[in-house]
């Protein structure tokens, strides 16, 4: 979820908008990605993270080379010289107020609920019981919303720390991304935790994601859209997510 916020910060303040013609003349498209945030992305490239794999597949479809601008902090996102960023939340109000362009959505996500494998009768955040300890990312929307409902939220800096605590029995639940849960289960098959797509019932914790572009022209957006259509049709996007233990969920816009 940190990556989604950083993506919005990055793209609201374009540094060097490039048209399709400019990108093709360079022969390179540059993606911004966090340097150490698996399963999303990793500079170590072992594995690279699904955002990097998606970016490589997109670049191949566009017949371009891929470059990566590695970033960590919001300030680095603002200053980075990149053309695209994955997992940009589709929010018409935000996009109308900025120079941000987004592709058509390619995935539906949000804030999921992670539970111990033995948990029963909990299918949403509304089912959480008084006194249950729920891990959240500090400063997140989930922390604010659940806190307003009287849920006992326990703040952490990173999603993997939350899931480690849940697996160890220190928490009763966790409000984290479905990607983090899927990857945790892939990497810890003996500590399997339950994934509840609770965001499907929570408008403020549910969103489609798309490729964000820095003030680019319509031709680049149309090219990216066509490439995404092909990557979904041939199963490439679904396969990339699956390698990280993540279920590809169709965008709400296409349902």
mmCIF file of C-alpha atoms in Angstrom:
data_model
loop_
_atom_site.group_PDB
_atom_site.id
_atom_site.type_symbol
_atom_site.label_atom_id
_atom_site.label_comp_id
_atom_site.label_asym_id
_atom_site.label_seq_id
_atom_site.Cartn_x
_atom_site.Cartn_y
_atom_site.Cartn_z
ATOM 1 C CA UNK A 1 0.000 0.000 0.000
ATOM 2 C CA UNK A 2 2.960 2.310 0.538
ATOM 3 C CA UNK A 3 3.825 1.844 -3.131
ATOM 4 C CA UNK A 4 0.385 2.985 -4.210
ATOM 5 C CA UNK A 5 0.681 6.197 -2.229
ATOM 6 C CA UNK A 6 4.164 6.844 -3.573
ATOM 7 C CA UNK A 7 2.926 6.297 -7.103
ATOM 8 C CA UNK A 8 0.298 8.971 -6.646
ATOM 9 C CA UNK A 9 2.889 11.406 -5.268
ATOM 10 C CA UNK A 10 5.214 10.718 -8.168
ATOM 11 C CA UNK A 11 2.696 11.233 -10.891
ATOM 12 C CA UNK A 12 1.021 14.338 -9.541
ATOM 13 C CA UNK A 13 4.217 16.284 -10.166
ATOM 14 C CA UNK A 14 5.519 15.365 -13.622
ATOM 15 C CA UNK A 15 9.232 15.889 -14.230
ATOM 16 C CA UNK A 16 9.688 15.054 -17.878
ATOM 17 C CA UNK A 17 6.527 14.119 -19.723
ATOM 18 C CA UNK A 18 7.206 12.090 -22.864
ATOM 19 C CA UNK A 19 4.985 11.450 -25.848
ATOM 20 C CA UNK A 20 4.865 8.163 -27.709
ATOM 21 C CA UNK A 21 7.079 9.693 -30.390
ATOM 22 C CA UNK A 22 9.647 10.753 -27.791
ATOM 23 C CA UNK A 23 9.671 7.327 -26.152
ATOM 24 C CA UNK A 24 10.069 5.565 -29.498
ATOM 25 C CA UNK A 25 12.870 7.896 -30.543
ATOM 26 C CA UNK A 26 14.770 6.907 -27.392
ATOM 27 C CA UNK A 27 13.881 3.242 -27.825
ATOM 28 C CA UNK A 28 13.447 2.987 -24.064
ATOM 29 C CA UNK A 29 10.570 3.278 -21.636
ATOM 30 C CA UNK A 30 11.437 3.885 -17.980
ATOM 31 C CA UNK A 31 9.451 2.557 -15.041
ATOM 32 C CA UNK A 32 9.696 3.818 -11.464
ATOM 33 C CA UNK A 33 9.851 1.027 -8.900
ATOM 34 C CA UNK A 34 10.728 0.608 -5.235
ATOM 35 C CA UNK A 35 14.192 -0.862 -4.770
ATOM 36 C CA UNK A 36 13.273 -3.251 -1.937
ATOM 37 C CA UNK A 37 9.590 -4.147 -1.765
ATOM 38 C CA UNK A 38 8.841 -7.723 -2.745
ATOM 39 C CA UNK A 39 6.527 -9.004 -4.067
ATOM 40 C CA UNK A 40 6.096 -5.669 -5.872
ATOM 41 C CA UNK A 41 9.676 -4.987 -6.947
ATOM 42 C CA UNK A 42 13.301 -5.547 -5.983
ATOM 43 C CA UNK A 43 16.593 -4.255 -7.289
ATOM 44 C CA UNK A 44 18.192 -7.620 -6.462
ATOM 45 C CA UNK A 45 16.232 -9.217 -9.336
ATOM 46 C CA UNK A 46 15.983 -12.607 -7.617
ATOM 47 C CA UNK A 47 13.056 -12.449 -7.981
ATOM 48 C CA UNK A 48 12.466 -9.018 -9.547
ATOM 49 C CA UNK A 49 8.883 -8.595 -8.321
ATOM 50 C CA UNK A 50 5.682 -8.633 -10.320
ATOM 51 C CA UNK A 51 5.785 -4.910 -11.162
ATOM 52 C CA UNK A 52 9.148 -5.348 -12.893
ATOM 53 C CA UNK A 53 7.940 -8.449 -14.717
ATOM 54 C CA UNK A 54 4.822 -6.591 -15.837
ATOM 55 C CA UNK A 55 6.954 -3.675 -17.010
ATOM 56 C CA UNK A 56 9.240 -5.987 -18.993
ATOM 57 C CA UNK A 57 6.253 -7.631 -20.658
ATOM 58 C CA UNK A 58 4.751 -4.239 -21.506
ATOM 59 C CA UNK A 59 8.039 -2.987 -22.962
ATOM 60 C CA UNK A 60 8.297 -6.075 -25.171
ATOM 61 C CA UNK A 61 4.780 -5.491 -26.440
ATOM 62 C CA UNK A 62 5.743 -1.905 -27.313
ATOM 63 C CA UNK A 63 8.995 -3.085 -28.944
ATOM 64 C CA UNK A 64 11.012 -0.982 -26.514
ATOM 65 C CA UNK A 65 13.811 -1.594 -24.039
ATOM 66 C CA UNK A 66 13.032 -1.165 -20.349
ATOM 67 C CA UNK A 67 14.947 0.982 -17.900
ATOM 68 C CA UNK A 68 14.180 1.148 -14.177
ATOM 69 C CA UNK A 69 14.442 4.222 -11.961
ATOM 70 C CA UNK A 70 14.880 2.790 -8.457
ATOM 71 C CA UNK A 71 13.259 4.817 -5.701
ATOM 72 C CA UNK A 72 12.430 4.474 -2.022
ATOM 73 C CA UNK A 73 11.200 7.789 -0.575
ATOM 74 C CA UNK A 74 8.416 10.100 -1.817
ATOM 75 C CA UNK A 75 11.022 12.754 -2.654
ATOM 76 C CA UNK A 76 12.855 10.275 -4.868
ATOM 77 C CA UNK A 77 9.599 9.455 -6.619
ATOM 78 C CA UNK A 78 9.031 13.146 -7.333
ATOM 79 C CA UNK A 79 12.490 13.628 -8.783
ATOM 80 C CA UNK A 80 12.777 10.351 -10.697
ATOM 81 C CA UNK A 81 12.883 10.597 -14.481
ATOM 82 C CA UNK A 82 10.478 7.841 -15.471
ATOM 83 C CA UNK A 83 7.607 7.417 -17.899
ATOM 84 C CA UNK A 84 5.370 4.896 -16.158
ATOM 85 C CA UNK A 85 4.580 3.369 -12.795
ATOM 86 C CA UNK A 86 2.497 0.279 -12.077
ATOM 87 C CA UNK A 87 -0.261 -0.149 -9.479
ATOM 88 C CA UNK A 88 -1.504 3.421 -9.790
ATOM 89 C CA UNK A 89 -4.918 3.676 -8.149
ATOM 90 C CA UNK A 90 -7.618 4.713 -10.584
ATOM 91 C CA UNK A 91 -9.309 7.724 -8.997
ATOM 92 C CA UNK A 92 -11.025 10.117 -11.447
ATOM 93 C CA UNK A 93 -10.946 13.007 -8.955
ATOM 94 C CA UNK A 94 -7.197 12.718 -8.402
ATOM 95 C CA UNK A 95 -6.509 12.330 -12.086
ATOM 96 C CA UNK A 96 -8.732 15.299 -12.986
ATOM 97 C CA UNK A 97 -6.783 17.567 -10.644
ATOM 98 C CA UNK A 98 -3.346 16.523 -11.870
ATOM 99 C CA UNK A 99 -1.485 15.957 -15.102
ATOM 100 C CA UNK A 100 -1.673 12.261 -14.427
ATOM 101 C CA UNK A 101 -2.833 9.941 -17.188
ATOM 102 C CA UNK A 102 -3.703 6.346 -16.459
ATOM 103 C CA UNK A 103 -4.122 3.349 -18.700
ATOM 104 C CA UNK A 104 -7.200 1.194 -18.631
ATOM 105 C CA UNK A 105 -7.280 -0.801 -15.379
ATOM 106 C CA UNK A 106 -5.623 -4.228 -15.460
ATOM 107 C CA UNK A 107 -6.266 -5.505 -11.903
ATOM 108 C CA UNK A 108 -8.600 -5.043 -8.937
ATOM 109 C CA UNK A 109 -7.141 -4.805 -5.453
ATOM 110 C CA UNK A 110 -7.524 -3.088 -2.101
ATOM 111 C CA UNK A 111 -6.977 -3.785 1.585
ATOM 112 C CA UNK A 112 -7.559 -7.443 2.360
ATOM 113 C CA UNK A 113 -8.012 -9.149 5.715
ATOM 114 C CA UNK A 114 -5.459 -11.776 6.721
ATOM 115 C CA UNK A 115 -6.470 -14.263 9.407
ATOM 116 C CA UNK A 116 -5.025 -17.356 11.080
ATOM 117 C CA UNK A 117 -5.773 -20.478 9.046
ATOM 118 C CA UNK A 118 -8.003 -21.730 11.860
ATOM 119 C CA UNK A 119 -10.226 -18.633 11.878
ATOM 120 C CA UNK A 120 -13.911 -19.102 11.067
ATOM 121 C CA UNK A 121 -16.984 -16.893 10.638
ATOM 122 C CA UNK A 122 -15.019 -13.802 9.607
ATOM 123 C CA UNK A 123 -15.778 -12.713 6.065
ATOM 124 C CA UNK A 124 -15.314 -8.966 6.329
ATOM 125 C CA UNK A 125 -13.877 -6.207 8.473
ATOM 126 C CA UNK A 126 -17.367 -5.783 9.933
ATOM 127 C CA UNK A 127 -17.073 -9.271 11.461
ATOM 128 C CA UNK A 128 -14.067 -8.366 13.614
ATOM 129 C CA UNK A 129 -14.838 -8.717 17.301
ATOM 130 C CA UNK A 130 -14.208 -6.244 20.090
ATOM 131 C CA UNK A 131 -10.783 -6.729 21.590
ATOM 132 C CA UNK A 132 -9.236 -8.446 18.567
ATOM 133 C CA UNK A 133 -5.831 -7.063 17.653
ATOM 134 C CA UNK A 134 -5.504 -6.149 13.974
ATOM 135 C CA UNK A 135 -2.194 -5.181 12.416
ATOM 136 C CA UNK A 136 -2.183 -2.185 10.056
ATOM 137 C CA UNK A 137 0.402 -0.064 8.292
ATOM 138 C CA UNK A 138 1.027 3.078 10.296
ATOM 139 C CA UNK A 139 -0.696 6.102 8.784
ATOM 140 C CA UNK A 140 -2.725 4.006 6.347
ATOM 141 C CA UNK A 141 -6.351 4.532 5.353
ATOM 142 C CA UNK A 142 -7.108 1.138 6.889
ATOM 143 C CA UNK A 143 -5.745 2.291 10.251
ATOM 144 C CA UNK A 144 -7.960 5.372 10.142
ATOM 145 C CA UNK A 145 -11.150 3.589 9.051
ATOM 146 C CA UNK A 146 -10.819 0.611 11.378
ATOM 147 C CA UNK A 147 -9.787 2.854 14.268
ATOM 148 C CA UNK A 148 -12.916 4.965 13.782
ATOM 149 C CA UNK A 149 -14.960 1.776 14.110
ATOM 150 C CA UNK A 150 -13.371 0.937 17.442
ATOM 151 C CA UNK A 151 -11.128 -1.855 16.156
ATOM 152 C CA UNK A 152 -7.927 -2.265 18.149
ATOM 153 C CA UNK A 153 -5.319 -1.503 15.490
ATOM 154 C CA UNK A 154 -1.627 -2.287 15.996
ATOM 155 C CA UNK A 155 0.590 -0.175 13.709
ATOM 156 C CA UNK A 156 3.616 -1.545 11.848
ATOM 157 C CA UNK A 157 5.954 0.015 9.303
ATOM 158 C CA UNK A 158 5.868 -2.816 6.738
ATOM 159 C CA UNK A 159 3.371 -5.414 5.579
ATOM 160 C CA UNK A 160 5.777 -8.331 5.909
ATOM 161 C CA UNK A 161 6.284 -7.443 9.587
ATOM 162 C CA UNK A 162 2.520 -7.501 10.121
ATOM 163 C CA UNK A 163 2.187 -10.927 8.548
ATOM 164 C CA UNK A 164 5.120 -12.314 10.542
ATOM 165 C CA UNK A 165 3.383 -11.149 13.726
ATOM 166 C CA UNK A 166 0.096 -12.706 12.624
ATOM 167 C CA UNK A 167 1.766 -16.020 11.850
ATOM 168 C CA UNK A 168 3.497 -15.930 15.236
ATOM 169 C CA UNK A 169 0.146 -15.519 17.009
ATOM 170 C CA UNK A 170 0.698 -11.941 18.184
ATOM 171 C CA UNK A 171 -2.260 -10.631 16.175
ATOM 172 C CA UNK A 172 -5.797 -11.779 15.488
ATOM 173 C CA UNK A 173 -5.873 -10.299 12.005
ATOM 174 C CA UNK A 174 -4.097 -8.012 9.569
ATOM 175 C CA UNK A 175 -5.269 -5.344 7.124
ATOM 176 C CA UNK A 176 -2.782 -5.637 4.264
ATOM 177 C CA UNK A 177 -2.646 -5.978 0.492
ATOM 178 C CA UNK A 178 -3.767 -9.279 -1.048
ATOM 179 C CA UNK A 179 -0.423 -9.336 -2.867
ATOM 180 C CA UNK A 180 1.452 -9.395 0.446
ATOM 181 C CA UNK A 181 -0.719 -12.239 1.749
ATOM 182 C CA UNK A 182 -0.358 -14.303 -1.401
ATOM 183 C CA UNK A 183 3.418 -13.885 -1.443
ATOM 184 C CA UNK A 184 3.709 -14.687 2.262
ATOM 185 C CA UNK A 185 1.846 -17.959 1.743
ATOM 186 C CA UNK A 186 4.031 -18.791 -1.244
ATOM 187 C CA UNK A 187 7.207 -18.233 0.760
ATOM 188 C CA UNK A 188 5.918 -19.820 3.999
ATOM 189 C CA UNK A 189 3.903 -22.894 2.974
ATOM 190 C CA UNK A 190 3.992 -24.247 6.532
ATOM 191 C CA UNK A 191 2.604 -21.022 8.022
ATOM 192 C CA UNK A 192 -0.340 -20.584 5.708
ATOM 193 C CA UNK A 193 -2.695 -17.751 6.584
ATOM 194 C CA UNK A 194 -6.224 -17.110 5.332
ATOM 195 C CA UNK A 195 -6.896 -14.402 2.745
ATOM 196 C CA UNK A 196 -10.286 -12.685 2.914
ATOM 197 C CA UNK A 197 -11.039 -10.248 0.089
ATOM 198 C CA UNK A 198 -12.723 -7.958 2.600
ATOM 199 C CA UNK A 199 -12.153 -4.878 0.424
ATOM 200 C CA UNK A 200 -14.889 -6.089 -1.935
ATOM 201 C CA UNK A 201 -17.381 -4.848 0.695
ATOM 202 C CA UNK A 202 -15.506 -1.634 1.505
ATOM 203 C CA UNK A 203 -15.674 1.162 -1.071
ATOM 204 C CA UNK A 204 -12.931 3.189 0.639
ATOM 205 C CA UNK A 205 -10.560 0.204 0.751
ATOM 206 C CA UNK A 206 -11.153 -1.100 -2.782
ATOM 207 C CA UNK A 207 -9.760 0.075 -6.117
ATOM 208 C CA UNK A 208 -8.730 -0.766 -9.649
ATOM 209 C CA UNK A 209 -5.090 -0.237 -10.584
ATOM 210 C CA UNK A 210 -3.588 0.890 -13.876
ATOM 211 C CA UNK A 211 -0.346 2.057 -15.452
ATOM 212 C CA UNK A 212 0.276 5.688 -14.518
ATOM 213 C CA UNK A 213 1.967 7.949 -17.073
ATOM 214 C CA UNK A 214 3.574 11.337 -16.590
ATOM 215 C CA UNK A 215 1.513 13.778 -18.619
ATOM 216 C CA UNK A 216 1.965 11.668 -21.734
ATOM 217 C CA UNK A 217 -0.063 12.020 -24.944
ATOM 218 C CA UNK A 218 -3.090 10.001 -26.013
ATOM 219 C CA UNK A 219 -1.009 7.941 -28.455
ATOM 220 C CA UNK A 220 1.180 6.540 -25.662
ATOM 221 C CA UNK A 221 -1.873 5.789 -23.534
ATOM 222 C CA UNK A 222 -3.592 4.031 -26.445
ATOM 223 C CA UNK A 223 -0.468 1.973 -27.128
ATOM 224 C CA UNK A 224 -0.209 0.946 -23.485
ATOM 225 C CA UNK A 225 -3.912 0.045 -23.431
ATOM 226 C CA UNK A 226 -3.556 -2.151 -26.514
ATOM 227 C CA UNK A 227 -0.515 -3.861 -25.010
ATOM 228 C CA UNK A 228 -2.378 -4.547 -21.759
ATOM 229 C CA UNK A 229 -5.272 -6.055 -23.704
ATOM 230 C CA UNK A 230 -2.882 -8.476 -25.397
ATOM 231 C CA UNK A 231 -1.113 -9.347 -22.139
ATOM 232 C CA UNK A 232 -4.419 -10.175 -20.447
ATOM 233 C CA UNK A 233 -5.769 -12.072 -23.453
ATOM 234 C CA UNK A 234 -2.731 -14.346 -23.721
ATOM 235 C CA UNK A 235 -2.521 -14.969 -19.959
ATOM 236 C CA UNK A 236 0.776 -13.161 -19.411
ATOM 237 C CA UNK A 237 -0.481 -10.895 -16.634
ATOM 238 C CA UNK A 238 -2.271 -13.739 -14.862
ATOM 239 C CA UNK A 239 0.874 -15.885 -15.082
ATOM 240 C CA UNK A 240 3.123 -13.163 -13.671
ATOM 241 C CA UNK A 241 0.862 -12.680 -10.660
ATOM 242 C CA UNK A 242 0.630 -16.438 -10.124
ATOM 243 C CA UNK A 243 4.423 -16.722 -9.846
ATOM 244 C CA UNK A 244 4.154 -14.573 -6.716
ATOM 245 C CA UNK A 245 1.191 -16.426 -5.246
ATOM 246 C CA UNK A 246 -1.255 -13.699 -6.259
ATOM 247 C CA UNK A 247 -4.658 -14.134 -7.865
ATOM 248 C CA UNK A 248 -5.321 -11.802 -10.775
ATOM 249 C CA UNK A 249 -8.746 -10.229 -10.249
ATOM 250 C CA UNK A 250 -10.467 -8.466 -13.166
ATOM 251 C CA UNK A 251 -10.987 -4.722 -12.725
ATOM 252 C CA UNK A 252 -14.424 -3.636 -11.597
ATOM 253 C CA UNK A 253 -14.571 -1.434 -14.700
ATOM 254 C CA UNK A 254 -14.509 -4.525 -16.933
ATOM 255 C CA UNK A 255 -16.974 -6.670 -14.977
#
